[in-house]
CSV table of C-alpha atoms in Angstrom, one decimal:
chain,number,residue,atom,x,y,z
W,176,MET,CA,-26.7,-10.6,10.2
W,177,THR,CA,-23.0,-11.1,10.6
W,178,LYS,CA,-20.9,-10.4,7.6
W,179,PRO,CA,-18.8,-13.3,6.3
W,180,HIS,CA,-15.5,-11.6,6.9
W,181,HIS,CA,-16.4,-10.8,10.6
W,182,THR,CA,-15.6,-13.2,13.4
W,183,LYS,CA,-16.3,-13.2,17.2
W,184,THR,CA,-12.8,-11.7,17.8
W,185,GLY,CA,-12.1,-9.8,14.6
W,186,PHE,CA,-11.9,-10.5,10.9
W,187,ARG,CA,-10.9,-13.2,8.4
W,188,ASN,CA,-10.1,-13.6,4.8
W,189,LEU,CA,-12.8,-15.1,2.5
W,190,ASN,CA,-10.5,-17.3,0.4
W,191,PRO,CA,-11.2,-20.9,1.6
W,192,ASP,CA,-7.6,-21.8,0.6
W,193,PHE,CA,-6.0,-19.0,2.5
W,194,GLU,CA,-2.9,-20.2,4.4
W,195,ASP,CA,-2.3,-18.5,7.7
W,196,HIS,CA,1.4,-18.4,8.6
W,197,GLY,CA,1.9,-17.9,12.3
W,198,LEU,CA,4.9,-17.4,14.5
W,199,THR,CA,6.3,-20.9,13.9
W,200,ASP,CA,6.5,-20.2,10.1
W,201,VAL,CA,7.9,-16.7,10.8
W,202,LEU,CA,10.7,-18.3,12.8
W,203,LYS,CA,11.3,-21.0,10.2
W,204,TRP,CA,11.7,-18.3,7.5
W,205,VAL,CA,13.9,-16.0,9.6
W,206,SER,CA,16.2,-18.8,10.7
W,207,GLY,CA,16.4,-20.0,7.1
W,208,ARG,CA,17.6,-16.6,5.9
W,209,TRP,CA,20.9,-17.2,7.8
W,210,SER,CA,21.6,-20.4,5.9
W,211,ARG,CA,21.1,-19.1,2.4
W,212,GLU,CA,22.1,-16.0,0.5
W,213,HIS,CA,20.5,-12.9,2.0
W,214,SER,CA,18.6,-10.7,-0.3
W,215,VAL,CA,20.6,-7.5,0.5
W,216,GLU,CA,24.1,-7.1,1.8
W,217,PRO,CA,26.0,-3.9,2.2
W,218,GLY,CA,27.4,-3.0,-1.2
W,219,ASP,CA,25.0,-5.2,-3.2
W,220,TYR,CA,23.4,-2.2,-4.8
W,221,LEU,CA,24.2,1.3,-6.0
W,222,PRO,CA,21.8,3.9,-4.5
W,223,PHE,CA,18.5,3.8,-6.3
W,224,PRO,CA,17.5,7.0,-8.2
W,225,VAL,CA,15.5,9.5,-6.3
W,226,ILE,CA,14.0,12.4,-8.3
W,227,PRO,CA,14.4,15.8,-6.6
W,228,ASN,CA,10.9,17.1,-5.8
W,229,ASP,CA,10.4,20.3,-3.9
W,230,GLY,CA,6.6,20.0,-4.1
W,231,LYS,CA,6.1,23.4,-5.7
W,232,VAL,CA,4.2,22.1,-8.8
W,233,LEU,CA,2.1,19.8,-6.5
W,234,ARG,CA,1.2,22.7,-4.2
W,235,GLU,CA,0.1,24.7,-7.2
W,236,ASN,CA,-2.1,21.9,-8.6
W,237,ASP,CA,-5.7,22.3,-7.8
W,238,SER,CA,-7.5,20.2,-10.5
W,239,LYS,CA,-5.3,17.6,-12.3
W,240,LEU,CA,-5.0,14.0,-11.4
W,241,THR,CA,-1.5,13.2,-10.2
W,242,VAL,CA,0.3,10.4,-8.4
W,243,THR,CA,3.7,11.0,-6.7
W,244,TRP,CA,5.6,8.1,-5.3
W,245,ILE,CA,7.2,9.0,-1.9
W,246,GLY,CA,8.4,5.5,-1.2
W,247,HIS,CA,7.2,2.1,-0.1
W,248,ALA,CA,3.3,2.3,-0.1
W,249,THR,CA,3.3,6.1,0.5
W,250,THR,CA,2.0,8.0,-2.5
W,251,LEU,CA,0.5,11.5,-2.8
W,252,VAL,CA,-2.7,11.3,-4.9
W,253,GLN,CA,-4.3,14.6,-6.1
W,254,ILE,CA,-7.8,14.4,-7.6
W,255,ASP,CA,-10.4,17.1,-8.1
W,256,GLY,CA,-8.4,19.5,-5.8
W,257,ILE,CA,-8.2,16.9,-3.0
W,258,ASN,CA,-4.8,15.9,-1.6
W,259,ILE,CA,-4.6,12.3,-0.3
W,260,LEU,CA,-1.7,10.4,1.3
W,261,THR,CA,-1.7,6.6,1.2
W,262,ASP,CA,-0.1,4.7,4.1
W,263,PRO,CA,2.3,7.5,5.0
W,264,ILE,CA,5.7,6.6,6.4
W,265,TRP,CA,8.6,9.1,6.7
W,266,SER,CA,10.3,7.2,9.6
W,267,ASP,CA,13.8,5.7,9.1
W,268,ARG,CA,12.6,2.3,10.4
W,269,CYS,CA,9.3,0.4,10.2
W,270,SER,CA,9.3,-1.0,13.7
W,271,PRO,CA,7.9,-0.7,17.2
W,272,VAL,CA,11.1,1.1,18.2
W,273,SER,CA,13.3,3.7,16.5
W,274,PHE,CA,16.6,2.0,17.0
W,275,ALA,CA,16.0,-1.4,15.5
W,276,GLY,CA,14.0,-3.2,12.8
W,277,PRO,CA,13.9,-2.8,9.0
W,278,LYS,CA,15.8,0.4,8.0
W,279,ARG,CA,15.0,2.6,5.1
W,280,TYR,CA,17.1,1.8,2.0
W,281,THR,CA,16.0,4.9,0.1
W,282,PRO,CA,15.0,8.3,1.5
W,283,PRO,CA,11.5,9.7,1.1
W,284,GLY,CA,10.9,11.3,-2.3
W,285,LEU,CA,9.1,14.3,-0.9
W,286,LYS,CA,9.8,16.0,2.5
W,287,LEU,CA,7.0,16.4,4.9
W,288,GLU,CA,7.4,20.1,4.9
W,289,ASP,CA,7.1,20.3,1.1
W,290,LEU,CA,3.7,18.6,0.9
W,291,PRO,CA,0.6,20.5,-0.3
W,292,ARG,CA,-2.3,20.8,2.2
W,293,ILE,CA,-3.3,17.2,3.1
W,294,ASP,CA,-7.0,16.6,3.2
W,295,ILE,CA,-7.3,12.8,3.6
W,296,VAL,CA,-4.9,10.1,4.9
W,297,ILE,CA,-6.0,6.6,4.0
W,298,LEU,CA,-4.6,3.6,5.9
W,299,SER,CA,-4.8,0.1,4.5
W,300,HIS,CA,-4.0,-1.8,7.7
W,301,ASN,CA,-2.1,-1.4,10.9
W,302,HIS,CA,1.3,-3.0,10.2
W,303,TYR,CA,4.2,-0.8,11.1
W,304,ASP,CA,5.3,-0.1,7.5
W,305,HIS,CA,1.7,1.1,6.7
W,306,THR,CA,0.5,2.7,9.9
W,307,ASP,CA,3.6,4.7,11.1
W,308,LEU,CA,2.5,6.6,14.2
W,309,PRO,CA,5.3,9.2,14.3
W,310,SER,CA,4.4,10.3,10.7
W,311,LEU,CA,0.7,10.4,11.5
W,312,LYS,CA,1.3,12.6,14.5
W,313,LEU,CA,3.4,15.0,12.3
W,314,LEU,CA,0.6,15.1,9.7
W,315,GLU,CA,-2.0,15.8,12.4
W,316,ALA,CA,0.0,18.7,13.8
W,317,LYS,CA,0.5,20.4,10.5
W,318,HIS,CA,-2.5,19.5,8.3
W,319,HIS,CA,-5.3,18.1,10.6
W,320,PRO,CA,-6.5,15.8,7.8
W,321,LYS,CA,-9.3,13.2,8.0
W,322,PHE,CA,-7.9,9.7,8.6
W,323,LEU,CA,-9.6,6.7,7.2
W,324,ALA,CA,-8.9,3.2,8.4
W,325,GLY,CA,-10.4,-0.2,8.8
W,326,LEU,CA,-12.7,-1.3,11.7
W,327,GLY,CA,-10.9,-1.5,15.0
W,328,ASN,CA,-8.2,1.0,14.4
W,329,LYS,CA,-9.8,4.1,15.9
W,330,SER,CA,-8.6,3.6,19.5
W,331,LEU,CA,-5.0,3.3,18.3
W,332,LEU,CA,-5.2,6.4,16.1
W,333,LYS,CA,-7.2,8.6,18.6
W,334,GLY,CA,-4.8,7.5,21.3
W,335,ILE,CA,-1.9,9.3,19.6
W,336,GLY,CA,-4.0,12.5,19.3
W,337,LEU,CA,-5.5,12.3,15.8
W,338,SER,CA,-8.7,14.3,15.9
W,339,ASP,CA,-10.7,13.2,12.9
W,340,VAL,CA,-10.7,9.4,12.5
W,341,GLU,CA,-13.3,7.3,10.7
W,342,GLU,CA,-13.4,3.6,10.7
W,343,MET,CA,-14.7,1.7,7.7
W,344,ASP,CA,-15.9,-1.8,6.9
W,345,TRP,CA,-15.5,-3.3,3.5
W,346,TRP,CA,-17.7,-1.5,1.0
W,347,ASP,CA,-18.3,1.5,3.4
W,348,SER,CA,-17.9,4.9,1.8
W,349,VAL,CA,-17.0,8.4,2.9
W,350,GLU,CA,-17.3,11.5,0.8
W,351,ARG,CA,-15.1,14.6,1.0
W,352,LYS,CA,-15.6,17.6,-1.3
W,353,GLY,CA,-17.2,15.6,-4.0
W,354,VAL,CA,-14.6,12.7,-3.9
W,355,LYS,CA,-15.8,9.4,-2.6
W,356,PHE,CA,-13.6,6.9,-0.8
W,357,VAL,CA,-14.7,3.3,-0.7
W,358,PHE,CA,-13.0,0.8,1.6
W,359,THR,CA,-12.6,-2.4,-0.5
W,360,PRO,CA,-11.5,-6.0,0.3
W,361,THR,CA,-8.0,-7.4,0.2
W,362,GLN,CA,-6.5,-10.7,1.3
W,363,HIS,CA,-4.1,-9.9,4.2
W,364,PHE,CA,-4.0,-9.7,8.0
W,365,SER,CA,-3.4,-7.2,10.8
W,366,GLY,CA,-1.6,-7.0,14.0
W,367,ARG,CA,1.0,-4.8,15.8
W,368,GLY,CA,2.1,-7.4,18.4
W,369,VAL,CA,2.0,-11.2,19.0
W,370,ALA,CA,-1.5,-11.3,20.5
W,371,ASP,CA,-3.7,-9.0,18.3
W,372,ARG,CA,-3.6,-10.8,14.9
W,373,TYR,CA,-6.8,-10.3,12.9
W,374,GLU,CA,-8.4,-8.0,15.5
W,375,THR,CA,-8.5,-5.0,13.1
W,376,LEU,CA,-9.7,-4.9,9.5
W,377,TRP,CA,-7.4,-4.5,6.5
W,378,GLY,CA,-8.3,-3.3,3.0
W,379,SER,CA,-7.8,-1.2,-0.1
W,380,TYR,CA,-9.4,1.9,-1.4
W,381,ALA,CA,-11.4,3.0,-4.5
W,382,ILE,CA,-11.0,6.8,-4.8
W,383,LEU,CA,-13.9,8.1,-7.0
W,384,GLY,CA,-13.6,11.6,-8.4
W,385,LYS,CA,-16.0,13.4,-10.7
W,386,ASN,CA,-14.5,12.0,-13.9
W,387,GLN,CA,-11.5,9.9,-12.8
W,388,LYS,CA,-11.0,6.9,-10.5
W,389,VAL,CA,-7.9,5.7,-8.6
W,390,TYR,CA,-7.4,2.3,-6.8
W,391,PHE,CA,-4.9,1.9,-4.0
W,392,GLY,CA,-4.1,-1.7,-3.2
W,393,GLY,CA,-2.4,-1.6,0.2
W,394,ASP,CA,-1.0,-5.1,0.9
W,395,THR,CA,-2.7,-8.2,-0.5
W,396,GLY,CA,-2.5,-11.7,-1.8
W,397,TYR,CA,-4.1,-12.5,-5.1
W,398,TYR,CA,-7.8,-13.5,-5.0
W,399,THR,CA,-11.1,-12.8,-6.7
W,400,HIS,CA,-11.6,-9.5,-4.9
W,401,PHE,CA,-9.7,-7.6,-7.7
W,402,LYS,CA,-12.2,-8.7,-10.4
W,403,GLU,CA,-15.1,-7.9,-8.1
W,404,ILE,CA,-13.8,-4.4,-7.5
W,405,GLY,CA,-13.0,-3.8,-11.2
W,406,GLU,CA,-16.6,-4.9,-12.1
W,407,LYS,CA,-18.2,-2.9,-9.4
W,408,PHE,CA,-16.5,0.4,-10.4
W,409,ASP,CA,-16.3,-0.3,-14.1
W,410,GLY,CA,-12.5,0.1,-14.1
W,411,PHE,CA,-10.0,2.7,-12.9
W,412,ASP,CA,-7.8,5.3,-14.5
W,413,VAL,CA,-4.9,4.4,-12.3
W,414,ALA,CA,-4.2,1.4,-10.0
W,415,ILE,CA,-1.5,1.7,-7.4
W,416,LEU,CA,-0.4,-1.8,-6.7
W,417,PRO,CA,2.3,-3.6,-4.6
W,418,ILE,CA,5.0,-5.5,-6.5
W,419,GLY,CA,7.5,-6.1,-3.7
W,420,ALA,CA,8.0,-8.2,-0.5
W,421,PHE,CA,7.0,-11.5,-2.3
W,422,GLU,CA,9.8,-14.0,-1.6
W,423,PRO,CA,9.8,-16.7,-0.4
W,424,ARG,CA,6.5,-17.7,-2.0
W,425,TRP,CA,5.7,-20.5,0.4
W,426,PHE,CA,5.6,-17.8,3.1
W,427,MET,CA,4.5,-14.7,1.3
W,428,SER,CA,2.0,-15.8,-1.4
W,429,SER,CA,-1.1,-15.7,0.8
W,430,VAL,CA,-0.6,-12.1,1.8
W,431,HIS,CA,1.7,-10.5,-0.8
W,432,VAL,CA,1.2,-10.6,-4.6
W,433,ASP,CA,4.3,-11.1,-6.7
W,434,PRO,CA,4.8,-8.9,-9.7
W,435,GLU,CA,3.1,-11.4,-12.1
W,436,GLU,CA,0.0,-11.6,-9.8
W,437,SER,CA,0.0,-7.8,-9.4
W,438,VAL,CA,-0.2,-7.4,-13.2
W,439,ARG,CA,-3.1,-9.9,-13.2
W,440,ALA,CA,-4.8,-7.9,-10.6
W,441,PHE,CA,-4.3,-4.8,-12.7
W,442,ALA,CA,-6.0,-6.5,-15.6
W,443,ASP,CA,-8.8,-7.7,-13.2
W,444,LEU,CA,-9.3,-4.1,-12.0
W,445,ARG,CA,-9.7,-2.9,-15.7
W,446,ALA,CA,-7.3,0.0,-15.0
W,447,LYS,CA,-5.8,2.1,-17.7
W,448,TYR,CA,-2.4,2.6,-15.9
W,449,MET,CA,-0.5,0.7,-13.2
W,450,ILE,CA,1.8,2.4,-10.7
W,451,PRO,CA,3.9,-0.1,-8.8
W,452,MET,CA,4.7,0.5,-5.1
W,453,HIS,CA,5.8,-1.4,-2.0
W,454,TYR,CA,9.4,-2.1,-3.2
W,455,MET,CA,12.9,-0.4,-3.2
W,456,THR,CA,12.3,1.2,0.2
W,457,PHE,CA,12.5,-1.3,3.1
W,458,VAL,CA,14.1,-4.7,3.0
W,459,LEU,CA,11.2,-6.9,4.2
W,460,SER,CA,11.7,-10.1,2.2
W,461,ASP,CA,14.2,-12.2,0.2
W,462,GLU,CA,13.9,-11.1,-3.4
W,463,LYS,CA,16.5,-8.7,-4.9
W,464,LEU,CA,15.5,-5.1,-4.5
W,465,ASP,CA,15.9,-4.4,-8.2
W,466,SER,CA,13.9,-7.4,-9.4
W,467,PRO,CA,10.2,-6.4,-9.1
W,468,VAL,CA,9.9,-4.0,-12.1
W,469,PRO,CA,11.6,-6.3,-14.7
W,470,LEU,CA,9.3,-9.1,-13.6
W,471,ALA,CA,6.3,-6.8,-13.9
W,472,GLU,CA,7.4,-5.7,-17.4
W,473,LYS,CA,7.7,-9.4,-18.3
W,474,ALA,CA,4.2,-10.0,-17.0
W,475,PHE,CA,2.8,-7.1,-19.2
W,476,GLU,CA,4.5,-8.7,-22.2
W,477,ASN,CA,3.1,-12.2,-21.4
W,478,LEU,CA,-0.5,-10.8,-21.0
W,479,LYS,CA,0.0,-8.7,-24.2
W,480,LEU,CA,-0.7,-5.5,-22.4
W,481,ALA,CA,0.8,-2.3,-23.8
W,482,ALA,CA,4.1,-1.5,-22.1
W,483,ASP,CA,3.3,2.2,-21.7
W,484,ARG,CA,0.5,1.3,-19.3
W,485,LEU,CA,3.0,0.3,-16.7
W,486,VAL,CA,4.3,3.5,-15.0
W,487,PRO,CA,7.2,2.6,-12.7
W,488,LEU,CA,7.8,5.9,-11.0
W,489,LYS,CA,11.1,6.7,-9.5
W,490,ILE,CA,10.9,7.7,-5.8
W,491,GLY,CA,10.0,11.4,-5.8
W,492,GLU,CA,8.6,11.3,-9.3
W,493,SER,CA,5.2,12.7,-10.1
W,494,ARG,CA,2.9,11.7,-13.0
W,495,PHE,CA,0.1,13.8,-14.3
W,496,PHE,CA,-2.9,11.9,-15.9
């Protein structure tokens, strides 16, 4: 029996109200940016703080739950002695080419050479800012990790020389050294060109250790999947959720939560702590780079959630749980 998110040519979102913004809307948004105030101009911001992190404490950690924000959607998660990278990108641009496209605004918070041994790399979807092939090839050469990705991504990843790749459908699970990885639904889309939209599957991950659980949200709009995931796994210790790339709402709302929706998702997931990501690294949208965290703080206040449950790491910062 065909699963409801599968189609003859790929995959779809389950929200009946999902709005698909194609090339025409992309051109409308991009052309409109030139006629209004751009989100970032040279000199608009002082450099954002980056915490020096040489990785020594992380390389020595073999048991405690930690999350380190490297930048954008790239985090290092350590749980039960397993070292996991989420959507790793160390490249200076998230683009098909190295000389053009969105440029890094802040440097990575941890150098590739300072990483601990990487066991697992999880990829939420195949967009260039989440599946960065140069970074994946470097990780393969040094660590030979297992790469997890949604259905349809294996040929791309094997094609660049990754040796251990496993594709997953929503709710599929993989276990590594006692830690279970479940590929969970999101509301987004895929595509690395103009003709491959929706051909590969996008998603998020529930990382289930012996006693602690972590959720990594990837990219997503707000929908009922957060509540479903929270109920299925009876909450999480930490939820790593996107709070950036959300303006303009007419264009972004279907596929990118804004900070208020991200906090609602955190509540739906029944998580103890929220670590924001997907901001302050690449300029991909129209909101001010320094706006997401204050908006998330306001949403915590509006929902009467304890302020210390929001953990806005600085790039390079690690938090032990």
